[in-house]
CSV table of N, CA, C and O in Angstrom, one decimal:
chain,number,residue,atom,x,y,z
A,157,MET,N,-9.1,18.0,-21.6
A,157,MET,CA,-8.0,17.0,-21.7
A,157,MET,C,-7.6,16.8,-23.2
A,157,MET,O,-8.5,16.5,-24.1
A,158,GLY,N,-6.3,16.8,-23.6
A,158,GLY,CA,-5.9,16.6,-24.9
A,158,GLY,C,-6.0,15.2,-25.3
A,158,GLY,O,-6.1,14.3,-24.5
A,159,ALA,N,-5.8,14.9,-26.6
A,159,ALA,CA,-5.9,13.5,-27.2
A,159,ALA,C,-4.8,12.7,-26.6
A,159,ALA,O,-5.0,11.5,-26.2
A,160,ARG,N,-3.5,13.2,-26.5
A,160,ARG,CA,-2.4,12.4,-26.0
A,160,ARG,C,-2.6,12.0,-24.6
A,160,ARG,O,-2.4,10.9,-24.2
A,161,LYS,N,-3.1,13.0,-23.8
A,161,LYS,CA,-3.4,12.7,-22.3
A,161,LYS,C,-4.5,11.6,-22.2
A,161,LYS,O,-4.4,10.7,-21.4
A,162,ARG,N,-5.5,11.8,-23.0
A,162,ARG,CA,-6.7,10.8,-22.9
A,162,ARG,C,-6.1,9.4,-23.3
A,162,ARG,O,-6.5,8.4,-22.7
A,163,ILE,N,-5.3,9.3,-24.3
A,163,ILE,CA,-4.9,8.0,-24.9
A,163,ILE,C,-4.0,7.4,-23.7
A,163,ILE,O,-4.1,6.2,-23.4
A,164,LYS,N,-3.1,8.2,-23.2
A,164,LYS,CA,-2.2,7.7,-22.1
A,164,LYS,C,-3.0,7.3,-20.9
A,164,LYS,O,-2.7,6.2,-20.3
A,165,ALA,N,-4.0,8.0,-20.5
A,165,ALA,CA,-4.8,7.7,-19.3
A,165,ALA,C,-5.5,6.4,-19.6
A,165,ALA,O,-5.7,5.6,-18.6
A,166,ASN,N,-6.1,6.2,-20.8
A,166,ASN,CA,-6.8,5.1,-21.0
A,166,ASN,C,-5.8,3.8,-21.1
A,166,ASN,O,-6.1,2.7,-20.7
A,167,GLN,N,-4.6,4.0,-21.6
A,167,GLN,CA,-3.5,2.9,-21.5
A,167,GLN,C,-3.2,2.6,-20.1
A,167,GLN,O,-3.1,1.3,-19.9
A,168,ILE,N,-3.1,3.5,-19.2
A,168,ILE,CA,-2.8,3.3,-17.8
A,168,ILE,C,-3.9,2.5,-17.2
A,168,ILE,O,-3.7,1.5,-16.4
A,169,LYS,N,-5.2,2.9,-17.5
A,169,LYS,CA,-6.3,2.1,-16.9
A,169,LYS,C,-6.3,0.7,-17.4
A,169,LYS,O,-6.7,-0.2,-16.6
A,170,GLU,N,-6.1,0.5,-18.6
A,170,GLU,CA,-6.0,-0.9,-19.1
A,170,GLU,C,-4.9,-1.8,-18.4
A,170,GLU,O,-5.1,-3.0,-18.2
A,171,GLU,N,-3.8,-1.1,-18.2
A,171,GLU,CA,-2.7,-1.9,-17.6
A,171,GLU,C,-3.1,-2.2,-16.1
A,171,GLU,O,-2.8,-3.3,-15.6
A,172,ASN,N,-3.8,-1.3,-15.4
A,172,ASN,CA,-4.2,-1.5,-14.1
A,172,ASN,C,-5.3,-2.6,-13.9
A,172,ASN,O,-5.4,-3.1,-12.8
A,173,LYS,N,-6.1,-2.8,-14.9
A,173,LYS,CA,-7.1,-3.8,-14.9
A,173,LYS,C,-6.4,-5.2,-14.7
A,173,LYS,O,-7.1,-6.1,-14.1
A,174,SER,N,-5.2,-5.5,-15.2
A,174,SER,CA,-4.6,-6.8,-15.0
A,174,SER,C,-3.8,-6.9,-13.8
A,174,SER,O,-3.4,-7.9,-13.5
A,175,LYS,N,-3.6,-5.8,-13.1
A,175,LYS,CA,-2.8,-5.8,-11.8
A,175,LYS,C,-3.7,-6.0,-10.6
A,175,LYS,O,-4.8,-5.5,-10.6
A,176,ALA,N,-3.2,-6.6,-9.6
A,176,ALA,CA,-3.9,-6.7,-8.4
A,176,ALA,C,-3.3,-5.9,-7.3
A,176,ALA,O,-2.2,-6.1,-6.9
A,177,PHE,N,-4.0,-4.8,-7.0
A,177,PHE,CA,-3.5,-3.8,-6.1
A,177,PHE,C,-4.6,-3.3,-5.2
A,177,PHE,O,-5.8,-3.5,-5.5
A,178,ALA,N,-4.2,-2.6,-4.1
A,178,ALA,CA,-5.1,-1.9,-3.2
A,178,ALA,C,-4.4,-0.7,-2.7
A,178,ALA,O,-3.2,-0.7,-2.5
A,179,SER,N,-5.2,0.3,-2.5
A,179,SER,CA,-4.6,1.6,-1.9
A,179,SER,C,-5.4,2.0,-0.7
A,179,SER,O,-6.6,1.9,-0.7
A,180,LEU,N,-4.7,2.6,0.2
A,180,LEU,CA,-5.4,3.2,1.4
A,180,LEU,C,-4.9,4.8,1.4
A,180,LEU,O,-3.7,5.0,1.4
A,181,ARG,N,-5.9,5.6,1.6
A,181,ARG,CA,-5.6,7.0,1.4
A,181,ARG,C,-5.9,7.8,2.7
A,181,ARG,O,-6.9,7.4,3.5
A,182,ASN,N,-5.2,8.8,3.0
A,182,ASN,CA,-5.4,9.7,4.2
A,182,ASN,C,-5.4,8.9,5.5
A,182,ASN,O,-6.3,9.1,6.3
A,183,VAL,N,-4.4,8.1,5.7
A,183,VAL,CA,-4.3,7.4,6.9
A,183,VAL,C,-3.6,8.4,8.0
A,183,VAL,O,-2.5,8.9,7.7
A,184,PRO,N,-4.2,8.6,9.2
A,184,PRO,CA,-3.7,9.5,10.1
A,184,PRO,C,-2.5,9.0,11.0
A,184,PRO,O,-2.5,9.0,12.2
A,185,THR,N,-1.5,8.5,10.3
A,185,THR,CA,-0.3,8.1,10.9
A,185,THR,C,0.9,8.8,10.0
A,185,THR,O,0.8,8.9,8.9
A,186,SER,N,1.9,9.1,10.7
A,186,SER,CA,3.0,9.8,10.0
A,186,SER,C,3.7,8.8,9.0
A,186,SER,O,3.7,7.5,9.3
A,187,PRO,N,4.1,9.2,7.8
A,187,PRO,CA,4.7,8.3,6.9
A,187,PRO,C,5.9,7.6,7.4
A,187,PRO,O,6.1,6.4,7.0
A,188,ARG,N,6.6,8.1,8.2
A,188,ARG,CA,7.9,7.6,8.8
A,188,ARG,C,7.5,6.3,9.5
A,188,ARG,O,8.1,5.3,9.4
A,189,LYS,N,6.5,6.4,10.4
A,189,LYS,CA,6.0,5.2,11.2
A,189,LYS,C,5.4,4.1,10.3
A,189,LYS,O,5.6,3.0,10.5
A,190,MET,N,4.8,4.6,9.3
A,190,MET,CA,4.1,3.6,8.3
A,190,MET,C,5.2,2.9,7.5
A,190,MET,O,5.1,1.7,7.3
A,191,ARG,N,6.2,3.6,7.1
A,191,ARG,CA,7.3,2.9,6.4
A,191,ARG,C,8.0,1.9,7.1
A,191,ARG,O,8.5,0.9,6.5
A,192,LEU,N,8.2,2.0,8.5
A,192,LEU,CA,8.8,1.0,9.3
A,192,LEU,C,8.0,-0.4,9.1
A,192,LEU,O,8.6,-1.4,9.1
A,193,VAL,N,6.7,-0.2,9.1
A,193,VAL,CA,5.8,-1.4,9.0
A,193,VAL,C,6.0,-2.0,7.6
A,193,VAL,O,6.1,-3.2,7.4
A,194,THR,N,5.8,-1.1,6.6
A,194,THR,CA,5.8,-1.6,5.2
A,194,THR,C,7.2,-2.2,4.8
A,194,THR,O,7.2,-3.2,3.9
A,195,ASP,N,8.2,-1.7,5.4
A,195,ASP,CA,9.5,-2.3,5.0
A,195,ASP,C,9.7,-3.7,5.5
A,195,ASP,O,10.5,-4.5,4.9
A,196,MET,N,8.9,-4.1,6.6
A,196,MET,CA,9.0,-5.4,7.1
A,196,MET,C,8.5,-6.5,6.1
A,196,MET,O,8.9,-7.5,6.1
A,197,VAL,N,7.4,-6.1,5.4
A,197,VAL,CA,6.7,-7.0,4.5
A,197,VAL,C,7.1,-7.0,3.0
A,197,VAL,O,6.6,-7.8,2.3
A,198,ARG,N,7.8,-6.0,2.6
A,198,ARG,CA,8.1,-5.8,1.2
A,198,ARG,C,8.9,-7.1,0.7
A,198,ARG,O,9.8,-7.5,1.2
A,199,GLY,N,8.3,-7.7,-0.4
A,199,GLY,CA,9.0,-8.8,-1.0
A,199,GLY,C,8.6,-10.2,-0.4
A,199,GLY,O,9.0,-11.2,-0.9
A,200,MET,N,7.8,-10.2,0.7
A,200,MET,CA,7.5,-11.4,1.3
A,200,MET,C,6.3,-12.1,0.7
A,200,MET,O,5.5,-11.5,0.0
A,201,GLU,N,6.3,-13.4,0.9
A,201,GLU,CA,5.1,-14.2,0.5
A,201,GLU,C,3.9,-13.8,1.3
A,201,GLU,O,4.1,-13.4,2.5
A,202,VAL,N,2.7,-13.8,0.7
A,202,VAL,CA,1.5,-13.2,1.3
A,202,VAL,C,1.2,-13.8,2.7
A,202,VAL,O,0.9,-13.0,3.6
A,203,ASN,N,1.1,-15.1,2.8
A,203,ASN,CA,0.7,-15.6,4.1
A,203,ASN,C,1.7,-15.3,5.2
A,203,ASN,O,1.3,-15.1,6.3
A,204,ARG,N,3.0,-15.3,4.9
A,204,ARG,CA,4.0,-14.9,5.9
A,204,ARG,C,3.9,-13.4,6.2
A,204,ARG,O,4.0,-13.1,7.4
A,205,ALA,N,3.6,-12.6,5.3
A,205,ALA,CA,3.4,-11.2,5.6
A,205,ALA,C,2.3,-10.9,6.4
A,205,ALA,O,2.3,-10.1,7.4
A,206,LEU,N,1.1,-11.7,6.2
A,206,LEU,CA,0.0,-11.6,7.1
A,206,LEU,C,0.3,-11.9,8.5
A,206,LEU,O,-0.1,-11.3,9.5
A,207,ASP,N,1.1,-13.0,8.7
A,207,ASP,CA,1.5,-13.4,10.1
A,207,ASP,C,2.4,-12.4,10.7
A,207,ASP,O,2.2,-12.1,11.9
A,208,VAL,N,3.3,-11.8,9.9
A,208,VAL,CA,4.2,-10.8,10.6
A,208,VAL,C,3.4,-9.5,11.0
A,208,VAL,O,3.6,-9.0,12.1
A,209,LEU,N,2.4,-9.1,10.1
A,209,LEU,CA,1.7,-8.0,10.4
A,209,LEU,C,0.7,-8.2,11.7
A,209,LEU,O,0.5,-7.4,12.5
A,210,ARG,N,0.2,-9.4,11.7
A,210,ARG,CA,-0.8,-9.8,12.8
A,210,ARG,C,-0.1,-9.7,14.1
A,210,ARG,O,-0.7,-9.3,15.1
A,211,PHE,N,1.2,-10.1,14.2
A,211,PHE,CA,1.8,-10.2,15.5
A,211,PHE,C,2.8,-9.0,15.8
A,211,PHE,O,3.6,-9.1,16.7
A,212,SER,N,2.8,-8.0,14.9
A,212,SER,CA,3.6,-6.9,15.1
A,212,SER,C,2.9,-5.9,16.1
A,212,SER,O,1.7,-5.7,16.1
A,213,PRO,N,3.7,-5.4,17.1
A,213,PRO,CA,3.1,-4.5,18.1
A,213,PRO,C,2.7,-3.2,17.6
A,213,PRO,O,2.1,-2.4,18.3
A,214,LYS,N,3.2,-2.7,16.4
A,214,LYS,CA,2.9,-1.4,16.0
A,214,LYS,C,1.5,-1.2,15.5
A,214,LYS,O,0.8,-2.1,15.0
A,215,GLU,N,0.9,0.0,15.8
A,215,GLU,CA,-0.5,0.3,15.5
A,215,GLU,C,-0.7,0.4,14.0
A,215,GLU,O,-1.7,-0.1,13.5
A,216,ALA,N,0.3,0.8,13.2
A,216,ALA,CA,0.2,0.9,11.7
A,216,ALA,C,0.1,-0.5,11.1
A,216,ALA,O,-0.5,-0.6,10.0
A,217,SER,N,0.5,-1.6,11.8
A,217,SER,CA,0.4,-2.9,11.2
A,217,SER,C,-1.0,-3.4,11.0
A,217,SER,O,-1.3,-4.1,10.1
A,218,ASN,N,-1.9,-2.9,11.8
A,218,ASN,CA,-3.3,-3.3,11.7
A,218,ASN,C,-3.9,-2.8,10.4
A,218,ASN,O,-4.6,-3.5,9.7
A,219,ARG,N,-3.6,-1.6,10.0
A,219,ARG,CA,-4.1,-0.9,8.8
A,219,ARG,C,-3.4,-1.6,7.6
A,219,ARG,O,-4.1,-1.9,6.6
A,220,VAL,N,-2.2,-1.9,7.6
A,220,VAL,CA,-1.4,-2.5,6.5
A,220,VAL,C,-2.0,-4.0,6.3
A,220,VAL,O,-2.2,-4.4,5.2
A,221,GLU,N,-2.3,-4.7,7.4
A,221,GLU,CA,-2.8,-6.0,7.3
A,221,GLU,C,-4.1,-6.0,6.6
A,221,GLU,O,-4.5,-6.8,5.8
A,222,LYS,N,-5.0,-5.1,7.0
A,222,LYS,CA,-6.3,-5.0,6.4
A,222,LYS,C,-6.2,-4.6,4.9
A,222,LYS,O,-7.0,-5.1,4.0
A,223,LEU,N,-5.3,-3.7,4.6
A,223,LEU,CA,-5.0,-3.4,3.2
A,223,LEU,C,-4.5,-4.6,2.4
A,223,LEU,O,-4.9,-4.8,1.2
A,224,LEU,N,-3.6,-5.4,3.0
A,224,LEU,CA,-3.1,-6.6,2.3
A,224,LEU,C,-4.3,-7.5,2.1
A,224,LEU,O,-4.3,-8.2,1.0
A,225,LEU,N,-5.1,-7.7,3.0
A,225,LEU,CA,-6.3,-8.6,2.7
A,225,LEU,C,-7.2,-8.1,1.6
A,225,LEU,O,-7.7,-8.9,0.8
A,226,SER,N,-7.3,-6.8,1.5
A,226,SER,CA,-8.0,-6.2,0.4
A,226,SER,C,-7.4,-6.5,-0.9
A,226,SER,O,-8.1,-6.8,-2.0
A,227,ALA,N,-6.1,-6.3,-1.0
A,227,ALA,CA,-5.3,-6.6,-2.2
A,227,ALA,C,-5.5,-8.1,-2.6
A,227,ALA,O,-5.6,-8.5,-3.8
A,228,ILE,N,-5.4,-9.0,-1.7
A,228,ILE,CA,-5.6,-10.5,-1.9
A,228,ILE,C,-7.1,-10.6,-2.5
A,228,ILE,O,-7.1,-11.4,-3.5
A,229,ALA,N,-8.0,-10.0,-1.9
A,229,ALA,CA,-9.4,-10.2,-2.4
A,229,ALA,C,-9.5,-9.7,-3.9
A,229,ALA,O,-10.1,-10.2,-4.7
A,230,ASN,N,-8.7,-8.5,-4.1
A,230,ASN,CA,-8.8,-8.0,-5.5
A,230,ASN,C,-8.2,-9.0,-6.5
A,230,ASN,O,-8.6,-9.2,-7.6
A,231,TRP,N,-7.0,-9.7,-6.0
A,231,TRP,CA,-6.3,-10.6,-6.8
A,231,TRP,C,-7.3,-11.8,-7.2
A,231,TRP,O,-7.3,-12.3,-8.3
A,232,GLN,N,-8.0,-12.3,-6.1
A,232,GLN,CA,-8.8,-13.5,-6.3
A,232,GLN,C,-10.0,-13.2,-7.3
A,232,GLN,O,-10.4,-14.0,-8.1
A,233,ALA,N,-10.5,-11.9,-7.3
A,233,ALA,CA,-11.5,-11.4,-8.1
A,233,ALA,C,-11.0,-11.5,-9.6
A,233,ALA,O,-11.8,-11.8,-10.6
A,234,LYS,N,-9.8,-11.1,-9.8
A,234,LYS,CA,-9.2,-11.1,-11.3
A,234,LYS,C,-8.8,-12.5,-11.7
A,234,LYS,O,-8.8,-12.8,-12.9
A,235,ASN,N,-8.4,-13.4,-10.8
A,235,ASN,CA,-7.9,-14.8,-11.1
A,235,ASN,C,-8.7,-15.8,-10.5
A,235,ASN,O,-8.3,-16.5,-9.6
A,236,GLU,N,-10.0,-15.9,-10.9
A,236,GLU,CA,-10.9,-16.9,-10.4
A,236,GLU,C,-10.5,-18.3,-10.7
A,236,GLU,O,-10.0,-18.6,-11.8
A,237,GLY,N,-10.5,-19.1,-9.8
A,237,GLY,CA,-10.1,-20.5,-10.1
A,237,GLY,C,-8.7,-20.9,-9.7
A,237,GLY,O,-8.4,-22.0,-9.6
A,238,GLN,N,-8.0,-19.9,-9.4
A,238,GLN,CA,-6.6,-20.1,-8.9
A,238,GLN,C,-6.5,-20.0,-7.4
A,238,GLN,O,-7.2,-19.2,-6.8
A,239,ARG,N,-5.6,-20.8,-6.9
A,239,ARG,CA,-5.3,-20.7,-5.4
A,239,ARG,C,-4.1,-19.9,-5.1
A,239,ARG,O,-3.1,-19.8,-5.9
A,240,ILE,N,-4.2,-19.2,-3.9
A,240,ILE,CA,-3.0,-18.4,-3.5
A,240,ILE,C,-1.8,-19.2,-3.3
A,240,ILE,O,-0.7,-18.8,-3.7
A,241,GLU,N,-1.9,-20.4,-2.7
A,241,GLU,CA,-0.8,-21.3,-2.5
A,241,GLU,C,-0.1,-21.7,-3.7
A,241,GLU,O,1.1,-21.8,-3.8
A,242,GLU,N,-0.8,-22.0,-4.8
A,242,GLU,CA,-0.3,-22.6,-6.0
A,242,GLU,C,0.3,-21.4,-6.8
A,242,GLU,O,1.2,-21.7,-7.6
A,243,SER,N,-0.1,-20.2,-6.7
A,243,SER,CA,0.4,-19.2,-7.5
A,243,SER,C,1.6,-18.5,-6.9
A,243,SER,O,2.2,-17.6,-7.6
A,244,ALA,N,2.0,-18.8,-5.7
A,244,ALA,CA,3.1,-18.2,-5.0
A,244,ALA,C,3.0,-16.7,-5.0
A,244,ALA,O,3.8,-15.9,-5.4
A,245,LEU,N,1.9,-16.2,-4.5
A,245,LEU,CA,1.6,-14.8,-4.4
A,245,LEU,C,2.5,-14.0,-3.4
A,245,LEU,O,2.7,-14.6,-2.3
A,246,TYR,N,3.1,-12.9,-3.8
A,246,TYR,CA,3.9,-12.2,-2.8
A,246,TYR,C,3.7,-10.6,-3.0
A,246,TYR,O,3.0,-10.2,-3.9
A,247,VAL,N,4.2,-9.9,-2.0
A,247,VAL,CA,4.1,-8.5,-2.0
A,247,VAL,C,5.2,-7.9,-3.0
A,247,VAL,O,6.3,-7.8,-2.7
A,248,LYS,N,4.7,-7.6,-4.2
A,248,LYS,CA,5.7,-7.1,-5.3
A,248,LYS,C,6.3,-5.7,-5.0
A,248,LYS,O,7.4,-5.4,-4.9
A,249,GLU,N,5.3,-4.8,-4.7
A,249,GLU,CA,5.6,-3.4,-4.4
A,249,GLU,C,4.7,-2.9,-3.3
A,249,GLU,O,3.6,-3.3,-3.2
A,250,ILE,N,5.3,-2.1,-2.4
A,250,ILE,CA,4.5,-1.4,-1.4
A,250,ILE,C,5.1,-0.1,-1.2
A,250,ILE,O,6.3,0.0,-1.0
A,251,SER,N,4.3,1.0,-1.3
A,251,SER,CA,4.9,2.3,-1.2
A,251,SER,C,4.0,3.2,-0.2
A,251,SER,O,2.8,3.0,-0.1
A,252,VAL,N,4.7,4.1,0.4
A,252,VAL,CA,4.1,4.9,1.4
A,252,VAL,C,4.4,6.4,0.9
A,252,VAL,O,5.6,6.8,0.8
A,253,ASP,N,3.4,7.2,0.6
A,253,ASP,CA,3.6,8.6,0.1
A,253,ASP,C,3.0,9.5,1.2
A,253,ASP,O,2.0,9.2,1.8
A,254,SER,N,3.5,10.7,1.3
A,254,SER,CA,3.0,11.7,2.2
A,254,SER,C,1.6,12.3,1.7
A,254,SER,O,1.5,12.4,0.5
A,255,ALA,N,0.7,12.5,2.6
A,255,ALA,CA,-0.6,13.0,2.2
A,255,ALA,C,-0.6,14.4,2.9
A,255,ALA,O,0.3,15.0,3.2
A,256,ARG,N,-1.9,14.9,3.1
A,256,ARG,CA,-2.1,16.2,3.7
A,256,ARG,C,-1.5,16.3,5.1
A,256,ARG,O,-1.4,15.3,5.8
A,257,ILE,N,-1.2,17.5,5.4
A,257,ILE,CA,-0.6,17.8,6.7
A,257,ILE,C,-1.6,18.7,7.5
A,257,ILE,O,-1.8,19.9,6.9
A,258,LEU,N,-2.1,18.4,8.6
A,258,LEU,CA,-3.0,19.3,9.3
A,258,LEU,C,-2.1,20.2,10.2
A,258,LEU,O,-1.3,19.6,11.0
A,259,LYS,N,-2.3,21.4,10.2
A,259,LYS,CA,-1.4,22.3,11.0
A,259,LYS,C,-2.2,22.8,12.2
A,259,LYS,O,-3.3,23.4,12.0
A,260,ARG,N,-1.8,22.5,13.4
A,260,ARG,CA,-2.4,22.8,14.6
A,260,ARG,C,-1.5,23.6,15.6
A,260,ARG,O,-0.3,23.7,15.4
A,261,LEU,N,-2.2,24.4,16.5
A,261,LEU,CA,-1.4,25.2,17.4
A,261,LEU,C,-1.4,24.6,18.8
A,261,LEU,O,-2.5,24.2,19.3
A,262,ARG,N,-0.2,24.6,19.4
A,262,ARG,CA,-0.2,24.1,20.9
A,262,ARG,C,0.3,25.2,21.7
A,262,ARG,O,1.1,25.9,21.4
A,263,PRO,N,-0.5,25.5,22.8
A,263,PRO,CA,-0.1,26.6,23.7
A,263,PRO,C,1.3,26.4,24.3
A,263,PRO,O,1.7,25.3,24.6
A,264,ALA,N,2.0,27.5,24.4
A,264,ALA,CA,3.4,27.5,24.9
A,264,ALA,C,3.4,28.5,26.0
A,264,ALA,O,2.5,29.4,26.1
A,265,PRO,N,4.4,28.6,26.8
A,265,PRO,CA,4.6,29.5,27.9
A,265,PRO,C,4.6,31.0,27.4
A,265,PRO,O,5.0,31.3,26.3
A,266,GLN,N,4.3,31.9,28.3
A,266,GLN,CA,4.3,33.4,28.0
A,266,GLN,C,3.5,33.8,26.9
A,266,GLN,O,3.9,34.6,26.1
A,267,GLY,N,2.3,33.2,26.7
A,267,GLY,CA,1.3,33.6,25.6
A,267,GLY,C,1.7,33.3,24.2
A,267,GLY,O,1.2,33.8,23.3
A,268,ARG,N,2.8,32.4,24.1
A,268,ARG,CA,3.2,32.1,22.7
A,268,ARG,C,2.5,30.8,22.3
A,268,ARG,O,1.7,30.2,23.1
A,269,ALA,N,2.7,30.3,21.0
A,269,ALA,CA,2.1,29.1,20.5
A,269,ALA,C,3.1,28.5,19.6
A,269,ALA,O,3.9,29.1,18.9
A,270,HIS,N,3.1,27.1,19.7
A,270,HIS,CA,4.0,26.3,18.8
A,270,HIS,C,3.1,25.6,17.8
A,270,HIS,O,2.1,25.1,18.1
A,271,ARG,N,3.6,25.5,16.5
A,271,ARG,CA,2.9,24.8,15.4
A,271,ARG,C,3.2,23.4,15.6
A,271,ARG,O,4.3,22.9,15.6
A,272,ILE,N,2.2,22.5,15.4
A,272,ILE,CA,2.2,21.1,15.4
A,272,ILE,C,1.8,20.7,14.1
A,272,ILE,O,0.8,21.1,13.5
A,273,LYS,N,2.6,19.8,13.5
A,273,LYS,CA,2.1,19.2,12.1
A,273,LYS,C,1.6,17.8,12.3
A,273,LYS,O,2.3,16.9,12.9
A,274,LYS,N,0.4,17.6,12.0
A,274,LYS,CA,-0.2,16.2,12.1
A,274,LYS,C,-0.2,15.6,10.8
A,274,LYS,O,-1.0,16.0,9.9
A,275,ARG,N,0.7,14.7,10.6
A,275,ARG,CA,1.0,14.2,9.2
A,275,ARG,C,0.1,12.9,8.9
A,275,ARG,O,-0.4,12.3,9.8
A,276,SER,N,-0.2,12.7,7.7
A,276,SER,CA,-1.0,11.5,7.2
A,276,SER,C,-0.3,11.0,5.9
A,276,SER,O,0.7,11.6,5.4
A,277,ASN,N,-0.7,9.8,5.5
A,277,ASN,CA,-0.1,9.2,4.4
A,277,ASN,C,-1.0,8.4,3.5
A,277,ASN,O,-2.1,8.2,3.8
A,278,HIS,N,-0.5,8.0,2.3
A,278,HIS,CA,-1.2,7.1,1.4
A,278,HIS,C,-0.4,5.8,1.3
A,278,HIS,O,0.9,5.9,1.0
A,279,VAL,N,-1.0,4.7,1.3
A,279,VAL,CA,-0.3,3.4,1.2
A,279,VAL,C,-0.8,2.7,0.0
A,279,VAL,O,-2.0,2.6,-0.2
A,280,THR,N,0.1,2.1,-0.9
A,280,THR,CA,-0.3,1.3,-2.1
A,280,THR,C,0.4,0.0,-2.0
A,280,THR,O,1.6,-0.1,-1.9
A,281,ILE,N,-0.3,-1.1,-2.3
A,281,ILE,CA,0.2,-2.5,-2.3
A,281,ILE,C,-0.1,-3.1,-3.6
A,281,ILE,O,-1.2,-3.0,-4.1
A,282,LEU,N,1.0,-3.6,-4.3
A,282,LEU,CA,0.9,-4.3,-5.6
A,282,LEU,C,1.3,-5.7,-5.4
A,282,LEU,O,2.5,-5.9,-4.9
A,283,LEU,N,0.4,-6.7,-5.7
A,283,LEU,CA,0.8,-8.1,-5.5
A,283,LEU,C,1.3,-8.7,-6.8
A,283,LEU,O,0.8,-8.3,-7.9
A,284,GLY,N,2.2,-9.7,-6.8
A,284,GLY,CA,2.7,-10.3,-7.9
A,284,GLY,C,2.6,-11.8,-7.7
A,284,GLY,O,2.7,-12.3,-6.5
A,285,SER,N,2.6,-12.6,-8.8
A,285,SER,CA,2.7,-14.0,-8.7
A,285,SER,C,4.0,-14.5,-9.2
A,285,SER,O,4.3,-14.2,-10.4
A,286,LYS,N,4.7,-15.3,-8.5
A,286,LYS,CA,6.0,-15.8,-8.9
A,286,LYS,C,5.8,-16.8,-10.1
A,286,LYS,O,6.7,-16.9,-10.9
A,287,THR,N,4.8,-17.6,-10.1
A,287,THR,CA,4.6,-18.6,-11.1
A,287,THR,C,4.2,-17.9,-12.4
A,287,THR,O,4.7,-18.3,-13.5
A,288,ALA,N,3.5,-16.8,-12.4
A,288,ALA,CA,3.2,-16.1,-13.6
A,288,ALA,C,4.4,-15.4,-14.2
A,288,ALA,O,4.5,-15.3,-15.5
A,289,GLU,N,5.3,-14.9,-13.3
A,289,GLU,CA,6.5,-14.3,-13.8
A,289,GLU,C,7.5,-15.4,-14.4
A,289,GLU,O,8.1,-15.0,-15.4
A,290,THR,N,7.5,-16.5,-13.9
A,290,THR,CA,8.4,-17.5,-14.4
A,290,THR,C,7.9,-18.0,-15.8
A,290,THR,O,8.6,-18.4,-16.7
A,291,ASP,N,6.5,-18.1,-15.9
A,291,ASP,CA,5.9,-18.5,-17.2
A,291,ASP,C,6.2,-17.4,-18.3
A,291,ASP,O,6.5,-17.8,-19.4
A,292,SER,N,6.2,-16.2,-17.9
A,292,SER,CA,6.4,-15.2,-18.9
A,292,SER,C,7.9,-15.1,-19.3
A,292,SER,O,8.2,-14.8,-20.4
A,293,THR,N,8.8,-15.5,-18.5
A,293,THR,CA,10.2,-15.4,-18.8
A,293,THR,C,10.6,-16.6,-19.7
A,293,THR,O,11.5,-16.6,-20.4
A,294,LYS,N,9.8,-17.8,-19.5
A,294,LYS,CA,10.1,-18.9,-20.4
A,294,LYS,C,9.8,-18.7,-21.9
A,294,LYS,O,10.3,-19.3,-22.7
A,295,GLU,N,8.8,-17.9,-22.2
A,295,GLU,CA,8.3,-17.6,-23.5
A,295,GLU,C,9.2,-16.9,-24.3
A,295,GLU,O,10.2,-16.4,-24.0
């Protein structure tokens, strides 16, 4: 690794230490189905997003709910002494990226076979605090 890459990598690591995020990798659900769930909670306040995910009938909502709880725990570890209600915590960014695709064969008539793609995805949640952002804009 060259010097510029190492410096940039260390800079990115330092920036990530101040952010509260969580990521879920290789989820065996298609990215399209997962995006339907993540689009519901993007930009929502954290407690409201948890309620929406808890009562959603989609299977992917269980995984996103668990990931959101993990992101909240990460935020609490970085901001000890602060309460979620007072900081107005919300889902700042949530992204779904495509992961590996497992290629399988399904038997078809007359000795043929059809290829099936079993898709999976990566989900990343970044939390933000509305009170911290308003404090930084006042300065």
